[in-house]
PDB file of C-alpha atoms in Angstrom:
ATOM      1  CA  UNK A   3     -62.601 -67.639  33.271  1.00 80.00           C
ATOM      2  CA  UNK A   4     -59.960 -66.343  34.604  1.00 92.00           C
ATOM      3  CA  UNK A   5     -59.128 -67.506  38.344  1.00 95.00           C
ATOM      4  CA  UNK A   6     -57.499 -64.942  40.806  1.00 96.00           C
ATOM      5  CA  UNK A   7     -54.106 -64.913  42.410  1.00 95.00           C
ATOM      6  CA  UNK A   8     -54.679 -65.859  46.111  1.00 96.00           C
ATOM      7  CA  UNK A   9     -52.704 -63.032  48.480  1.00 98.00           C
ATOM      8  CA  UNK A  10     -52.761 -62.253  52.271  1.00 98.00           C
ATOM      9  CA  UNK A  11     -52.264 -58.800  53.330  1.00 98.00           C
ATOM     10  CA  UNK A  12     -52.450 -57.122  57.120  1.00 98.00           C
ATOM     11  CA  UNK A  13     -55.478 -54.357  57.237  1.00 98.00           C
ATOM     12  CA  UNK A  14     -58.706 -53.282  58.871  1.00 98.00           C
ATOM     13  CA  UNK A  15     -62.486 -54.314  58.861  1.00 97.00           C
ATOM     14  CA  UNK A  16     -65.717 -52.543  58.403  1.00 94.00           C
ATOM     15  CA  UNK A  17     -65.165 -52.038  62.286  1.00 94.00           C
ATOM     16  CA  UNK A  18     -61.492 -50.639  62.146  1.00 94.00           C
ATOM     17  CA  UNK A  19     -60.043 -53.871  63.447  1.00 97.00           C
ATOM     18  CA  UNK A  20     -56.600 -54.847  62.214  1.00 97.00           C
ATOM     19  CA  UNK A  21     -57.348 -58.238  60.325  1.00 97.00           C
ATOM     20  CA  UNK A  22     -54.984 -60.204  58.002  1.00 97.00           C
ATOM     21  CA  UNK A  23     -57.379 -60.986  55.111  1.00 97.00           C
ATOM     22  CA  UNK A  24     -56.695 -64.057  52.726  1.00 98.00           C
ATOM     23  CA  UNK A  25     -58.862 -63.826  49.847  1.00 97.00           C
ATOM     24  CA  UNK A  26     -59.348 -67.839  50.285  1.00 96.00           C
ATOM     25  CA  UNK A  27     -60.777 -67.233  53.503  1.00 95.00           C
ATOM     26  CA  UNK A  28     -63.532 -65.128  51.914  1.00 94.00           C
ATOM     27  CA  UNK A  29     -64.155 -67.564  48.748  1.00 95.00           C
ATOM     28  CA  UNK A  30     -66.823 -70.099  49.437  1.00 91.00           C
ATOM     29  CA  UNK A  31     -69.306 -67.997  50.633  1.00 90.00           C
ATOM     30  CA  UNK A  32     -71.724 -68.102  48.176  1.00 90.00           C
ATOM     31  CA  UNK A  33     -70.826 -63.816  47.154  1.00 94.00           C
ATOM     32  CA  UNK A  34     -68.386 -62.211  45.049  1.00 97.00           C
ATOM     33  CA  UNK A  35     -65.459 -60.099  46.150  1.00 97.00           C
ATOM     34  CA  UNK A  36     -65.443 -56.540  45.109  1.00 98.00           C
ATOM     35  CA  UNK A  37     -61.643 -55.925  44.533  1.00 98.00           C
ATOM     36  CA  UNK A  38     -60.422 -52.393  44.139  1.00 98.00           C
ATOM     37  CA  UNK A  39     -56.911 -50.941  44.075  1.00 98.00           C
ATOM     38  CA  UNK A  40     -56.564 -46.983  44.959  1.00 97.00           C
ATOM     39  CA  UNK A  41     -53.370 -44.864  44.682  1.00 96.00           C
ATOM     40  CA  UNK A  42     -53.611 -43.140  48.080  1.00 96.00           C
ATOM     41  CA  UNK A  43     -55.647 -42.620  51.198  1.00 97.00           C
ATOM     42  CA  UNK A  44     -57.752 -39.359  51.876  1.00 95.00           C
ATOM     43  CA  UNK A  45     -56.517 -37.446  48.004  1.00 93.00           C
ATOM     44  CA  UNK A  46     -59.282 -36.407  46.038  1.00 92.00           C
ATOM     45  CA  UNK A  47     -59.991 -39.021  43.468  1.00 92.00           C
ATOM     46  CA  UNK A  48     -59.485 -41.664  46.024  1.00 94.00           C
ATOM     47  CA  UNK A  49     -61.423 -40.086  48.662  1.00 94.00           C
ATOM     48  CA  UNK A  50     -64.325 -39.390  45.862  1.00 96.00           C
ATOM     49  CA  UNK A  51     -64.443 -43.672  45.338  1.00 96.00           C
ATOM     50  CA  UNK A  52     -64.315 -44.832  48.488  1.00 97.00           C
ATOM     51  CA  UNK A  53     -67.214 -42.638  49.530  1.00 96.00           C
ATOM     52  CA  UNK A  54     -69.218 -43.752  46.404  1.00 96.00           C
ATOM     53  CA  UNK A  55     -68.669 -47.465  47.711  1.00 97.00           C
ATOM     54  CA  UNK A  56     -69.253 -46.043  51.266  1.00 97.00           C
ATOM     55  CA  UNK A  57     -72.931 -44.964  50.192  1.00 97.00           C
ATOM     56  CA  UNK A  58     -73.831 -47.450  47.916  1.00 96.00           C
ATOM     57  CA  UNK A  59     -72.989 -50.429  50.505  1.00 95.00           C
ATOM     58  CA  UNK A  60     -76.348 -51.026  51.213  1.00 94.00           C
ATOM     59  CA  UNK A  61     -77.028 -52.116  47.481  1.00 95.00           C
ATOM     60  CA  UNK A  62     -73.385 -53.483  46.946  1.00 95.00           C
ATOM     61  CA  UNK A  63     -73.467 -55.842  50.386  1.00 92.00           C
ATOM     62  CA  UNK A  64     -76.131 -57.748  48.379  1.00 93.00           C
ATOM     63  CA  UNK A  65     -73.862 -59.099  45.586  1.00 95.00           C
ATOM     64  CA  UNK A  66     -70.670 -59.173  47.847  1.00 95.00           C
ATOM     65  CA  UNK A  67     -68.052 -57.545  50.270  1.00 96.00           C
ATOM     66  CA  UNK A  68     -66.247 -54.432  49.244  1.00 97.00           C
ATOM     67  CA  UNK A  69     -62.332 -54.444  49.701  1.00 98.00           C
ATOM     68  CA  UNK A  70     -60.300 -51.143  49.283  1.00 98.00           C
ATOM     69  CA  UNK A  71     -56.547 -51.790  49.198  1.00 98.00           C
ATOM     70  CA  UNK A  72     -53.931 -49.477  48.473  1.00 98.00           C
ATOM     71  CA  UNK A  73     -49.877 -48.766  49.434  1.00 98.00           C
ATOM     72  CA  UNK A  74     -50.459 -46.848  52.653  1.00 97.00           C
ATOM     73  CA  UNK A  75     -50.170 -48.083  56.220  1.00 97.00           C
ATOM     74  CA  UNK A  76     -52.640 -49.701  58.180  1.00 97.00           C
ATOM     75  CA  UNK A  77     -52.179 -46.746  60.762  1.00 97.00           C
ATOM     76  CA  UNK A  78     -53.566 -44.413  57.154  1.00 97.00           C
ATOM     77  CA  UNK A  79     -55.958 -46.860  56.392  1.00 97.00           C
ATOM     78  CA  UNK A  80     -57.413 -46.071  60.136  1.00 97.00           C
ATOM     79  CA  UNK A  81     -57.736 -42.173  59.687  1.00 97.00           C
ATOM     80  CA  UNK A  82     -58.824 -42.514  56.429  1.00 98.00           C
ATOM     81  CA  UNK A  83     -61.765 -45.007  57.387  1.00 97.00           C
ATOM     82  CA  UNK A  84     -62.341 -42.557  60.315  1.00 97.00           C
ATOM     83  CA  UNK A  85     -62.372 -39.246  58.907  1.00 98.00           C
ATOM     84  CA  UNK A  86     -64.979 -40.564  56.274  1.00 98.00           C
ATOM     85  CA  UNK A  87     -67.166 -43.186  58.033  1.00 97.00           C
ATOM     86  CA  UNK A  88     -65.626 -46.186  55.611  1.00 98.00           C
ATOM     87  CA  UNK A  89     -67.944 -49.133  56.396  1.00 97.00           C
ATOM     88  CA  UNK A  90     -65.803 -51.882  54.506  1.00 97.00           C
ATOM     89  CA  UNK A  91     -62.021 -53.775  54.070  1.00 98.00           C
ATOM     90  CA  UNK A  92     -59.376 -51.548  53.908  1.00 98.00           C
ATOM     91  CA  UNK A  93     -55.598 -53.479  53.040  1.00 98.00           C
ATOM     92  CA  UNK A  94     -52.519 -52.225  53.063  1.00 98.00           C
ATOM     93  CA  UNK A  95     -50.000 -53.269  50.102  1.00 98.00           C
ATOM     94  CA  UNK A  96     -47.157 -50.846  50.689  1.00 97.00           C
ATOM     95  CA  UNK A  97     -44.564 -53.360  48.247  1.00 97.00           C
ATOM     96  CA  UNK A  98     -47.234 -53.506  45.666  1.00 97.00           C
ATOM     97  CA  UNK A  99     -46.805 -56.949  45.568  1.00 97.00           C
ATOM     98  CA  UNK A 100     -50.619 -57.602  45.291  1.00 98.00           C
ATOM     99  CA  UNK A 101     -51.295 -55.140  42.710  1.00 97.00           C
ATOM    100  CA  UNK A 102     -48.631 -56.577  40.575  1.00 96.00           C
ATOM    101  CA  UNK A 103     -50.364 -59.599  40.433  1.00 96.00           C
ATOM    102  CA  UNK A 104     -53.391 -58.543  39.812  1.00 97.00           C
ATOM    103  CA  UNK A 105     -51.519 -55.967  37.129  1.00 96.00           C
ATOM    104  CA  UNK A 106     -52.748 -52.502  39.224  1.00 96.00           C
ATOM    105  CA  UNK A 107     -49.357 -50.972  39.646  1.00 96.00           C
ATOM    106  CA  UNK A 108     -47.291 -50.531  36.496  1.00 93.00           C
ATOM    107  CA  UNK A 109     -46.902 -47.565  34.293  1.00 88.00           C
ATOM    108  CA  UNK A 110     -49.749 -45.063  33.216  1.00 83.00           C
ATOM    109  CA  UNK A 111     -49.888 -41.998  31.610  1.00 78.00           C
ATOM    110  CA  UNK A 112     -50.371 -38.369  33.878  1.00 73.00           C
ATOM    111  CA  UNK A 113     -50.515 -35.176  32.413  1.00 80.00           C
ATOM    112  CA  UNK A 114     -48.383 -36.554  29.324  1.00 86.00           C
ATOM    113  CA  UNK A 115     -46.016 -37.748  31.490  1.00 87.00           C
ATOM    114  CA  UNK A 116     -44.942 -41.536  31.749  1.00 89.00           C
ATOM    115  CA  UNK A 117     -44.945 -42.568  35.440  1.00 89.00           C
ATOM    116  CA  UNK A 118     -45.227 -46.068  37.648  1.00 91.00           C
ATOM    117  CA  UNK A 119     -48.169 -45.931  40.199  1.00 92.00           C
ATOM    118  CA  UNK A 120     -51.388 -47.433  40.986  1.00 95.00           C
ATOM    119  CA  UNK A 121     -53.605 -48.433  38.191  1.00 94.00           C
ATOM    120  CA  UNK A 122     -56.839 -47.839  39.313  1.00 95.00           C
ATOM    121  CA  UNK A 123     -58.679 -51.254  38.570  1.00 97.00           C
ATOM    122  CA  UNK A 124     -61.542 -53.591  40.153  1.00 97.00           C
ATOM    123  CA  UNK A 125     -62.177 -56.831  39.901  1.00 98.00           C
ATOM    124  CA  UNK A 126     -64.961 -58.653  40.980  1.00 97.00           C
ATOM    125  CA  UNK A 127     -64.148 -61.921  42.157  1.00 98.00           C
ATOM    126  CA  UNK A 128     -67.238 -64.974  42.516  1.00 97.00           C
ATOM    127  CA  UNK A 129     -67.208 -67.054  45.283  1.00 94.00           C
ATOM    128  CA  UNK A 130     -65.361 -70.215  43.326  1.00 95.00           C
ATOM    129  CA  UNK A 131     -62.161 -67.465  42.972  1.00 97.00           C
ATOM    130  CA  UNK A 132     -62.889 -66.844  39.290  1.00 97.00           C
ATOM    131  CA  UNK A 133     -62.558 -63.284  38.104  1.00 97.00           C
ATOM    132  CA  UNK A 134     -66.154 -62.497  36.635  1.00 96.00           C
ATOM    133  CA  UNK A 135     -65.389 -58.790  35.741  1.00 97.00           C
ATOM    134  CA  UNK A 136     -62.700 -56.251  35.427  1.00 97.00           C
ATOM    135  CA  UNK A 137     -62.109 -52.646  34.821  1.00 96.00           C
ATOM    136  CA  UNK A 138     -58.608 -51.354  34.819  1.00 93.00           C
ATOM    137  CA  UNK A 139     -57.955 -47.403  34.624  1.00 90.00           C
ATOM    138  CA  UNK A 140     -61.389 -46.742  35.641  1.00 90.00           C
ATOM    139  CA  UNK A 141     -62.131 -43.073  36.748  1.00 91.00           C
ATOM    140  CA  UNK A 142     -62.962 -42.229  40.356  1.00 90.00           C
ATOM    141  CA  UNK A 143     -66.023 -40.340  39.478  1.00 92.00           C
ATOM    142  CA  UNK A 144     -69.070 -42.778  38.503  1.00 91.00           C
ATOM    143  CA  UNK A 145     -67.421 -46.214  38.726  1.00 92.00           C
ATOM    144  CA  UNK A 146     -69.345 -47.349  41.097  1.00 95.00           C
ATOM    145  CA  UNK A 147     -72.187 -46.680  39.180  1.00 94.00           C
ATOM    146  CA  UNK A 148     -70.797 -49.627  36.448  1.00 95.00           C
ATOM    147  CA  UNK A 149     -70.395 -51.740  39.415  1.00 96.00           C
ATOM    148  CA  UNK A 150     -73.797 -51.336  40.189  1.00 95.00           C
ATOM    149  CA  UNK A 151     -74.700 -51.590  36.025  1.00 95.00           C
ATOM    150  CA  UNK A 152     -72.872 -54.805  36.257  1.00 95.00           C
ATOM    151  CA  UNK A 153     -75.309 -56.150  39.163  1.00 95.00           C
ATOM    152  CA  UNK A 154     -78.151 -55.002  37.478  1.00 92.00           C
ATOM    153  CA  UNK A 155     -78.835 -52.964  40.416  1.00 82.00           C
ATOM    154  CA  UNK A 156     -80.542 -49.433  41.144  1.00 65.00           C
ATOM    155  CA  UNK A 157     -79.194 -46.543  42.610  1.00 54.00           C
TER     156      UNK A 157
END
């Protein structure tokens, strides 16, 4: 299995408290991590997933914590989490460093056109820091469904 890259980056809580999370702080704990890169705060695709993982917490909170993290600013990340209710991790990544890593932010494909942006990916990480599950390019629309598939769970 493949392990994952240990990062730190500044963001907000389920409360909209400015945190800086480690991802070895969270390890450990006996759940996963539920890992998802997003192009941009409060757009429609992005907007569409994070309220799919907003209503489905209930379910997801029982296999792990759900962590959002995108380019924008904390100061985004705060009206974005406010103007929907977000009840999980939102991190900033504005050099991309993170998704780099973790190979979200390269080139994709939009409209025909060839383009470097976020590549819409989760990974679910288990409490040792092994990577148990990925999806890169995954659509907005019904992913957390697959999450949820993955689980086993019910929606």
């Amino acid at each position: 299995m493949e392990k994952a890259k240990d990062f730190c980056l500044p963001g907000i809580d389920e409360n909209g408290k400015e945190i800086n999370f480690c991802l070895k702080d969270y390890l450990g704990k006996g759940r996963d991590i539920i890992l998802y890169f997003y192009p941009k705060d409060d757009t429609p695709g992005c907007t569409t997933e994070a309220c799919d993982f907003r209503d489905n917490l209930n379910t997801l909170k029982d296999y792990g914590i759900v962590v959002g993290v995108s380019p924008d600013s904390i100061e985004s990340h705060k009206k974005f989490k406010e103007k929907y209710n977000l009840n999980f991790i939102l991190l900033s990544d504005p050099e991309k460093k993170v998704m780099q890593e973790y190979g979200a932010y390269g080139e994709k494909v939009m409209y025909g056109k060839k383009t470097m942006g976020v590549i819409r990916s989760t990974f679910i990480i288990d409490s040792e820091g092994n990577i148990k599950k990925a999806w890169k390019n995954v659509k907005a629309k019904g992913h957390v469904e697959q999450i949820l598939k993955f689980y086993g769970a019910k929606k």
